[in-house]
Short mmCIF file of N, CA and C in Angstrom, two decimals:
data_model
loop_
_atom_site.label_atom_id
_atom_site.label_comp_id
_atom_site.label_asym_id
_atom_site.label_seq_id
_atom_site.Cartn_x
_atom_site.Cartn_y
_atom_site.Cartn_z
N MET A 1 0.81 -1.18 0.00
CA MET A 1 0.00 0.00 0.00
C MET A 1 0.86 1.27 0.00
N LYS A 2 1.99 1.20 0.70
CA LYS A 2 2.88 2.35 0.73
C LYS A 2 3.42 2.66 -0.67
N THR A 3 3.72 1.65 -1.46
CA THR A 3 4.24 1.84 -2.80
C THR A 3 3.24 2.59 -3.66
N LYS A 4 1.96 2.20 -3.57
CA LYS A 4 0.94 2.87 -4.36
C LYS A 4 0.80 4.33 -3.93
N THR A 5 0.89 4.60 -2.65
CA THR A 5 0.76 5.97 -2.14
C THR A 5 1.91 6.82 -2.64
N TYR A 6 3.16 6.29 -2.56
CA TYR A 6 4.31 7.04 -3.03
C TYR A 6 4.24 7.28 -4.52
N SER A 7 3.80 6.30 -5.27
CA SER A 7 3.66 6.45 -6.72
C SER A 7 2.65 7.53 -7.03
N PHE A 8 1.54 7.52 -6.31
CA PHE A 8 0.50 8.52 -6.54
C PHE A 8 1.02 9.92 -6.24
N ILE A 9 1.80 10.05 -5.18
CA ILE A 9 2.36 11.35 -4.80
C ILE A 9 3.34 11.84 -5.86
N ILE A 10 4.20 10.95 -6.33
CA ILE A 10 5.19 11.32 -7.35
C ILE A 10 4.50 11.72 -8.64
N VAL A 11 3.53 10.93 -9.08
CA VAL A 11 2.80 11.26 -10.31
C VAL A 11 2.08 12.59 -10.13
N GLY A 12 1.48 12.80 -8.97
CA GLY A 12 0.78 14.06 -8.68
C GLY A 12 1.72 15.25 -8.72
N LEU A 13 2.91 15.10 -8.15
CA LEU A 13 3.89 16.19 -8.15
C LEU A 13 4.36 16.50 -9.57
N LEU A 14 4.62 15.47 -10.36
CA LEU A 14 5.03 15.67 -11.74
C LEU A 14 3.93 16.39 -12.52
N PHE A 15 2.70 15.95 -12.34
CA PHE A 15 1.58 16.56 -13.03
C PHE A 15 1.44 18.03 -12.63
N PHE A 16 1.56 18.30 -11.34
CA PHE A 16 1.42 19.67 -10.84
C PHE A 16 2.54 20.56 -11.38
N SER A 17 3.78 20.08 -11.37
CA SER A 17 4.90 20.90 -11.82
C SER A 17 4.80 21.16 -13.32
N CYS A 18 4.35 20.18 -14.10
CA CYS A 18 4.19 20.39 -15.54
C CYS A 18 3.10 21.42 -15.80
N ASN A 19 1.99 21.32 -15.10
CA ASN A 19 0.90 22.28 -15.30
C ASN A 19 1.28 23.68 -14.84
N SER A 20 2.05 23.79 -13.77
CA SER A 20 2.42 25.12 -13.30
C SER A 20 3.38 25.77 -14.30
N ASN A 21 4.28 25.00 -14.93
CA ASN A 21 5.16 25.56 -15.96
C ASN A 21 4.36 26.03 -17.16
N ASN A 22 3.38 25.24 -17.57
CA ASN A 22 2.57 25.62 -18.72
C ASN A 22 1.79 26.89 -18.44
N SER A 23 1.29 27.04 -17.23
CA SER A 23 0.53 28.24 -16.92
C SER A 23 1.42 29.47 -16.91
N GLU A 24 2.69 29.33 -16.51
CA GLU A 24 3.62 30.45 -16.55
C GLU A 24 3.89 30.86 -17.99
N GLU A 25 4.11 29.89 -18.87
CA GLU A 25 4.37 30.20 -20.26
C GLU A 25 3.16 30.87 -20.89
N SER A 26 1.98 30.35 -20.61
CA SER A 26 0.80 30.93 -21.21
C SER A 26 0.56 32.33 -20.65
N GLU A 27 0.91 32.57 -19.40
CA GLU A 27 0.77 33.91 -18.81
C GLU A 27 1.70 34.88 -19.53
N SER A 28 2.93 34.45 -19.81
CA SER A 28 3.88 35.28 -20.54
C SER A 28 3.37 35.58 -21.94
N THR A 29 2.82 34.56 -22.59
CA THR A 29 2.28 34.73 -23.93
C THR A 29 1.09 35.67 -23.91
N LYS A 30 0.23 35.54 -22.88
CA LYS A 30 -0.94 36.41 -22.76
C LYS A 30 -0.53 37.87 -22.65
N ASN A 31 0.57 38.14 -21.98
CA ASN A 31 1.02 39.52 -21.77
C ASN A 31 1.85 40.04 -22.95
N ASN A 32 1.98 39.25 -24.00
CA ASN A 32 2.77 39.61 -25.18
C ASN A 32 4.22 39.92 -24.84
N GLU A 33 4.73 39.26 -23.84
CA GLU A 33 6.13 39.43 -23.46
C GLU A 33 6.96 38.44 -24.26
N PRO A 34 8.09 38.89 -24.81
CA PRO A 34 8.93 37.95 -25.54
C PRO A 34 9.58 36.96 -24.59
N ASN A 35 9.74 35.73 -25.06
CA ASN A 35 10.44 34.77 -24.22
C ASN A 35 11.94 34.92 -24.44
N LYS A 36 12.72 34.22 -23.66
CA LYS A 36 14.18 34.36 -23.68
C LYS A 36 14.75 34.08 -25.08
N GLU A 37 14.22 33.07 -25.77
CA GLU A 37 14.72 32.72 -27.10
C GLU A 37 14.45 33.85 -28.09
N GLU A 38 13.27 34.48 -28.00
CA GLU A 38 12.94 35.57 -28.91
C GLU A 38 13.87 36.76 -28.69
N ILE A 39 14.18 37.04 -27.43
CA ILE A 39 15.08 38.15 -27.13
C ILE A 39 16.47 37.86 -27.68
N MET A 40 16.95 36.65 -27.50
CA MET A 40 18.30 36.30 -27.95
C MET A 40 18.41 36.34 -29.47
N GLU A 41 17.30 36.18 -30.19
CA GLU A 41 17.33 36.20 -31.65
C GLU A 41 17.06 37.59 -32.22
N ASP A 42 16.60 38.52 -31.40
CA ASP A 42 16.30 39.87 -31.86
C ASP A 42 17.61 40.55 -32.24
N PRO A 43 17.74 41.01 -33.50
CA PRO A 43 19.00 41.63 -33.94
C PRO A 43 19.38 42.87 -33.15
N GLU A 44 18.42 43.48 -32.46
CA GLU A 44 18.72 44.66 -31.66
C GLU A 44 19.47 44.29 -30.38
N PHE A 45 19.39 43.03 -29.98
CA PHE A 45 20.03 42.61 -28.74
C PHE A 45 21.26 41.74 -28.97
N VAL A 46 21.55 41.39 -30.21
CA VAL A 46 22.71 40.54 -30.50
C VAL A 46 23.91 41.46 -30.75
N ILE A 47 24.90 41.38 -29.88
CA ILE A 47 26.10 42.21 -29.98
C ILE A 47 27.08 41.56 -30.94
N VAL A 48 27.51 42.33 -31.95
CA VAL A 48 28.49 41.79 -32.90
C VAL A 48 29.88 42.37 -32.68
N LYS A 49 29.94 43.53 -32.00
CA LYS A 49 31.25 44.13 -31.73
C LYS A 49 31.16 45.02 -30.50
N GLU A 50 32.20 44.94 -29.67
CA GLU A 50 32.32 45.83 -28.51
C GLU A 50 33.52 46.73 -28.73
N TYR A 51 33.33 48.01 -28.43
CA TYR A 51 34.41 48.98 -28.58
C TYR A 51 34.98 49.29 -27.20
N PRO A 52 36.28 49.05 -27.00
CA PRO A 52 36.87 49.37 -25.71
C PRO A 52 36.87 50.88 -25.47
N MET A 53 36.47 51.28 -24.28
CA MET A 53 36.43 52.69 -23.92
C MET A 53 37.08 52.88 -22.56
N ASP A 54 37.74 54.01 -22.41
CA ASP A 54 38.35 54.35 -21.13
C ASP A 54 37.28 54.79 -20.15
N GLU A 55 37.62 54.71 -18.88
CA GLU A 55 36.73 55.22 -17.83
C GLU A 55 36.47 56.69 -18.10
N TRP A 56 35.27 57.13 -17.77
CA TRP A 56 34.88 58.51 -18.01
C TRP A 56 34.15 59.03 -16.78
N GLY A 57 34.79 59.93 -16.07
CA GLY A 57 34.16 60.52 -14.90
C GLY A 57 33.79 59.52 -13.83
N GLY A 58 34.60 58.50 -13.65
CA GLY A 58 34.33 57.49 -12.64
C GLY A 58 33.36 56.41 -13.09
N ALA A 59 32.92 56.48 -14.33
CA ALA A 59 31.99 55.48 -14.88
C ALA A 59 32.65 54.78 -16.06
N GLN A 60 32.13 53.63 -16.42
CA GLN A 60 32.68 52.87 -17.54
C GLN A 60 31.65 52.82 -18.67
N PRO A 61 31.81 53.69 -19.69
CA PRO A 61 30.87 53.64 -20.82
C PRO A 61 31.03 52.33 -21.60
N GLU A 62 29.93 51.89 -22.20
CA GLU A 62 29.95 50.70 -23.04
C GLU A 62 29.38 51.08 -24.40
N LEU A 63 30.13 50.77 -25.46
CA LEU A 63 29.67 51.01 -26.82
C LEU A 63 29.69 49.68 -27.55
N THR A 64 28.52 49.29 -28.06
CA THR A 64 28.42 48.02 -28.77
C THR A 64 27.69 48.22 -30.09
N LEU A 65 28.13 47.48 -31.07
CA LEU A 65 27.44 47.44 -32.36
C LEU A 65 26.56 46.21 -32.35
N ARG A 66 25.30 46.39 -32.73
CA ARG A 66 24.32 45.30 -32.70
C ARG A 66 24.12 44.73 -34.09
N GLU A 67 23.60 43.53 -34.14
CA GLU A 67 23.33 42.86 -35.41
C GLU A 67 22.39 43.69 -36.29
N SER A 68 21.56 44.51 -35.68
CA SER A 68 20.63 45.36 -36.42
C SER A 68 21.34 46.47 -37.19
N GLY A 69 22.64 46.70 -36.86
CA GLY A 69 23.39 47.79 -37.47
C GLY A 69 23.43 49.04 -36.60
N ASN A 70 22.67 49.03 -35.52
CA ASN A 70 22.65 50.16 -34.60
C ASN A 70 23.75 50.01 -33.55
N ALA A 71 24.30 51.13 -33.14
CA ALA A 71 25.27 51.13 -32.04
C ALA A 71 24.55 51.62 -30.79
N TRP A 72 24.82 50.96 -29.68
CA TRP A 72 24.24 51.33 -28.39
C TRP A 72 25.36 51.82 -27.49
N LEU A 73 25.17 53.02 -26.95
CA LEU A 73 26.09 53.59 -25.98
C LEU A 73 25.36 53.63 -24.64
N ILE A 74 25.95 53.02 -23.64
CA ILE A 74 25.37 53.04 -22.30
C ILE A 74 26.42 53.67 -21.38
N THR A 75 26.03 54.77 -20.73
CA THR A 75 26.97 55.46 -19.87
C THR A 75 26.22 56.28 -18.82
N GLU A 76 26.89 56.61 -17.75
CA GLU A 76 26.31 57.44 -16.70
C GLU A 76 26.27 58.89 -17.17
N VAL A 77 25.11 59.53 -17.09
CA VAL A 77 24.99 60.95 -17.40
C VAL A 77 24.14 61.57 -16.30
N PRO A 78 24.66 62.45 -15.47
CA PRO A 78 26.04 62.92 -15.49
C PRO A 78 27.00 61.84 -14.98
N PRO A 79 28.27 61.98 -15.36
CA PRO A 79 29.26 61.05 -14.80
C PRO A 79 29.40 61.31 -13.30
N PHE A 80 30.12 60.47 -12.61
CA PHE A 80 30.25 60.60 -11.17
C PHE A 80 31.16 61.74 -10.74
N GLU A 81 32.13 62.08 -11.60
CA GLU A 81 33.08 63.13 -11.25
C GLU A 81 33.56 63.86 -12.49
N ASP A 82 34.04 65.08 -12.30
CA ASP A 82 34.53 65.88 -13.42
C ASP A 82 36.01 65.59 -13.69
N GLU A 83 36.59 66.39 -14.58
CA GLU A 83 37.98 66.15 -14.99
C GLU A 83 38.97 66.32 -13.85
N ASP A 84 38.58 67.04 -12.80
CA ASP A 84 39.47 67.25 -11.65
C ASP A 84 39.21 66.27 -10.52
N GLY A 85 38.26 65.35 -10.71
CA GLY A 85 37.93 64.38 -9.69
C GLY A 85 36.90 64.87 -8.69
N ASN A 86 36.31 66.05 -8.94
CA ASN A 86 35.25 66.56 -8.07
C ASN A 86 33.94 65.82 -8.37
N GLU A 87 33.21 65.50 -7.30
CA GLU A 87 31.96 64.77 -7.49
C GLU A 87 30.92 65.62 -8.21
N LEU A 88 30.18 64.96 -9.12
CA LEU A 88 29.06 65.59 -9.81
C LEU A 88 27.80 64.96 -9.24
N PHE A 89 26.89 65.80 -8.78
CA PHE A 89 25.71 65.27 -8.11
C PHE A 89 24.45 65.30 -8.97
N ASP A 90 24.32 66.29 -9.84
CA ASP A 90 23.07 66.41 -10.58
C ASP A 90 23.28 67.22 -11.85
N ASP A 91 22.17 67.59 -12.47
CA ASP A 91 22.24 68.33 -13.73
C ASP A 91 22.81 69.74 -13.56
N GLU A 92 22.75 70.30 -12.37
CA GLU A 92 23.37 71.61 -12.14
C GLU A 92 24.89 71.51 -12.25
N ASP A 93 25.44 70.40 -11.81
CA ASP A 93 26.88 70.19 -11.89
C ASP A 93 27.32 69.79 -13.30
N PHE A 94 26.39 69.26 -14.09
CA PHE A 94 26.70 68.78 -15.43
C PHE A 94 25.54 69.17 -16.35
N PRO A 95 25.40 70.48 -16.64
CA PRO A 95 24.23 70.95 -17.38
C PRO A 95 24.10 70.36 -18.78
N GLU A 96 25.19 70.00 -19.40
CA GLU A 96 25.13 69.44 -20.74
C GLU A 96 24.47 68.06 -20.76
N GLY A 97 24.28 67.47 -19.59
CA GLY A 97 23.63 66.17 -19.53
C GLY A 97 22.24 66.17 -20.12
N LEU A 98 21.57 67.31 -20.07
CA LEU A 98 20.21 67.40 -20.58
C LEU A 98 20.15 67.36 -22.11
N GLU A 99 21.27 67.65 -22.76
CA GLU A 99 21.31 67.61 -24.23
C GLU A 99 22.53 66.82 -24.72
N PHE A 100 22.90 65.82 -23.96
CA PHE A 100 24.12 65.08 -24.24
C PHE A 100 24.09 64.39 -25.60
N GLU A 101 22.92 63.89 -26.00
CA GLU A 101 22.81 63.22 -27.31
C GLU A 101 23.14 64.19 -28.44
N LYS A 102 22.78 65.47 -28.28
CA LYS A 102 23.08 66.48 -29.30
C LYS A 102 24.58 66.73 -29.39
N LEU A 103 25.25 66.75 -28.24
CA LEU A 103 26.70 66.95 -28.24
C LEU A 103 27.42 65.80 -28.94
N ILE A 104 26.97 64.59 -28.67
CA ILE A 104 27.57 63.42 -29.33
C ILE A 104 27.30 63.50 -30.83
N ALA A 105 26.04 63.81 -31.19
CA ALA A 105 25.65 63.89 -32.61
C ALA A 105 26.47 64.93 -33.36
N ASP A 106 26.66 66.10 -32.74
CA ASP A 106 27.45 67.15 -33.37
C ASP A 106 28.88 66.68 -33.62
N TYR A 107 29.41 65.94 -32.68
CA TYR A 107 30.81 65.48 -32.79
C TYR A 107 30.98 64.38 -33.84
N ILE A 108 30.03 63.44 -33.89
CA ILE A 108 30.21 62.30 -34.79
C ILE A 108 29.56 62.52 -36.16
N GLY A 109 28.72 63.55 -36.27
CA GLY A 109 28.15 63.90 -37.57
C GLY A 109 26.91 63.13 -37.99
N THR A 110 26.17 62.59 -37.02
CA THR A 110 24.91 61.91 -37.34
C THR A 110 23.99 61.98 -36.13
N ASP A 111 22.72 61.73 -36.37
CA ASP A 111 21.75 61.79 -35.27
C ASP A 111 22.02 60.72 -34.21
N VAL A 112 21.74 61.08 -32.98
CA VAL A 112 21.83 60.16 -31.86
C VAL A 112 20.50 60.21 -31.13
N ILE A 113 19.92 59.04 -30.89
CA ILE A 113 18.64 58.95 -30.20
C ILE A 113 18.90 58.64 -28.74
N ARG A 114 18.25 59.40 -27.88
CA ARG A 114 18.37 59.12 -26.44
C ARG A 114 17.20 58.22 -26.08
N ASP A 115 17.48 56.98 -25.79
CA ASP A 115 16.45 56.01 -25.48
C ASP A 115 16.06 56.05 -24.01
N ASP A 116 17.00 56.46 -23.21
CA ASP A 116 16.82 56.53 -21.76
C ASP A 116 17.87 57.52 -21.26
N ARG A 117 17.83 57.83 -20.00
CA ARG A 117 18.80 58.80 -19.46
C ARG A 117 20.24 58.36 -19.74
N GLU A 118 20.48 57.07 -19.76
CA GLU A 118 21.85 56.57 -19.91
C GLU A 118 22.05 55.70 -21.14
N VAL A 119 21.07 55.66 -22.04
CA VAL A 119 21.15 54.82 -23.24
C VAL A 119 20.99 55.69 -24.48
N PHE A 120 21.98 55.61 -25.36
CA PHE A 120 21.99 56.40 -26.59
C PHE A 120 22.14 55.42 -27.76
N ILE A 121 21.38 55.66 -28.83
CA ILE A 121 21.41 54.75 -29.98
C ILE A 121 21.77 55.52 -31.23
N ILE A 122 22.71 54.98 -31.98
CA ILE A 122 23.11 55.54 -33.28
C ILE A 122 22.63 54.54 -34.31
N GLU A 123 21.61 54.93 -35.07
CA GLU A 123 21.04 54.02 -36.06
C GLU A 123 21.97 53.87 -37.25
N ASN A 124 22.05 52.63 -37.74
CA ASN A 124 22.89 52.30 -38.90
C ASN A 124 24.29 52.88 -38.76
N ALA A 125 24.90 52.63 -37.63
CA ALA A 125 26.21 53.21 -37.31
C ALA A 125 27.32 52.64 -38.19
N THR A 126 28.24 53.51 -38.56
CA THR A 126 29.42 53.08 -39.30
C THR A 126 30.57 52.87 -38.32
N GLU A 127 31.59 52.21 -38.78
CA GLU A 127 32.79 52.01 -37.97
C GLU A 127 33.39 53.36 -37.59
N GLU A 128 33.42 54.28 -38.55
CA GLU A 128 33.97 55.61 -38.30
C GLU A 128 33.19 56.34 -37.20
N GLN A 129 31.87 56.25 -37.23
CA GLN A 129 31.05 56.91 -36.22
C GLN A 129 31.30 56.31 -34.84
N CYS A 130 31.42 55.00 -34.77
CA CYS A 130 31.69 54.35 -33.48
C CYS A 130 33.04 54.77 -32.93
N LEU A 131 34.04 54.84 -33.79
CA LEU A 131 35.37 55.26 -33.34
C LEU A 131 35.36 56.73 -32.90
N LYS A 132 34.53 57.54 -33.54
CA LYS A 132 34.41 58.95 -33.13
C LYS A 132 33.74 59.06 -31.76
N VAL A 133 32.81 58.17 -31.44
CA VAL A 133 32.20 58.16 -30.10
C VAL A 133 33.27 57.86 -29.06
N VAL A 134 34.11 56.87 -29.34
CA VAL A 134 35.21 56.53 -28.42
C VAL A 134 36.12 57.75 -28.24
N GLU A 135 36.45 58.41 -29.34
CA GLU A 135 37.30 59.61 -29.30
C GLU A 135 36.63 60.74 -28.52
N PHE A 136 35.33 60.92 -28.71
CA PHE A 136 34.57 61.96 -28.00
C PHE A 136 34.71 61.80 -26.50
N PHE A 137 34.54 60.58 -26.02
CA PHE A 137 34.64 60.34 -24.57
C PHE A 137 36.07 60.44 -24.07
N ALA A 138 37.03 59.97 -24.86
CA ALA A 138 38.43 60.04 -24.45
C ALA A 138 38.91 61.48 -24.28
N ASN A 139 38.33 62.39 -25.07
CA ASN A 139 38.77 63.79 -25.06
C ASN A 139 37.71 64.74 -24.52
N TYR A 140 36.69 64.21 -23.88
CA TYR A 140 35.54 65.05 -23.53
C TYR A 140 35.90 66.28 -22.71
N TRP A 141 36.70 66.14 -21.69
CA TRP A 141 36.96 67.28 -20.80
C TRP A 141 37.72 68.37 -21.52
N ASP A 142 38.56 68.01 -22.48
CA ASP A 142 39.24 69.02 -23.30
C ASP A 142 38.28 69.66 -24.30
N LEU A 143 37.34 68.88 -24.80
CA LEU A 143 36.38 69.36 -25.79
C LEU A 143 35.20 70.11 -25.16
N ARG A 144 35.06 70.00 -23.87
CA ARG A 144 33.88 70.57 -23.18
C ARG A 144 33.73 72.05 -23.52
N LYS A 145 32.53 72.42 -23.92
CA LYS A 145 32.26 73.79 -24.34
C LYS A 145 32.37 74.76 -23.16
N GLU A 146 32.85 75.95 -23.45
CA GLU A 146 33.05 76.98 -22.42
C GLU A 146 31.75 77.29 -21.67
N GLU A 147 30.62 77.30 -22.37
CA GLU A 147 29.35 77.64 -21.72
C GLU A 147 29.03 76.68 -20.57
N TYR A 148 29.45 75.42 -20.69
CA TYR A 148 29.20 74.47 -19.61
C TYR A 148 30.21 74.64 -18.48
N LYS A 149 31.42 74.96 -18.82
CA LYS A 149 32.43 75.23 -17.80
C LYS A 149 32.04 76.44 -16.97
N MET A 150 31.50 77.46 -17.63
CA MET A 150 31.09 78.68 -16.93
C MET A 150 29.91 78.42 -16.01
N LYS A 151 28.97 77.60 -16.43
CA LYS A 151 27.82 77.28 -15.58
C LYS A 151 28.29 76.58 -14.32
N LYS A 152 29.29 75.74 -14.47
CA LYS A 152 29.82 74.99 -13.33
C LYS A 152 30.47 75.93 -12.30
N GLU A 153 31.15 76.95 -12.78
CA GLU A 153 31.86 77.87 -11.90
C GLU A 153 30.92 78.78 -11.13
N ASN A 154 29.73 79.05 -11.68
CA ASN A 154 28.77 79.97 -11.01
C ASN A 154 28.08 79.33 -9.85
#
């Protein structure tokens, strides 16, 4: 009798775990959320090249070229510190942060989309444009416009 009881419990547990997995998948499908496989196949999320970048203001920017042809730049804006190592706390300390995508675009010669406060996308990016982004960050404090330096001093 014990064998039948244990068998029934095991079969019941297997049945329950299979049904609970199916309900999770169907819940994800109901919400139109992509599953892990769909995300991994999306050309916007497949990284084909990473560009090494130096630390910038205490943060580590990441520039990647995606299978879609778009380049994604992820960085802290404002950075944690300025060129002298002074802490930056907010947009008053780094006023250009509010239009940072425009500054990058002006430097590299193409539009830059700000997807989020710290995510910038360059559609159909060329190798030259990606290298110019790396150069922009490497030389940013020297390239920084006087109007932003003056705001900082006030």
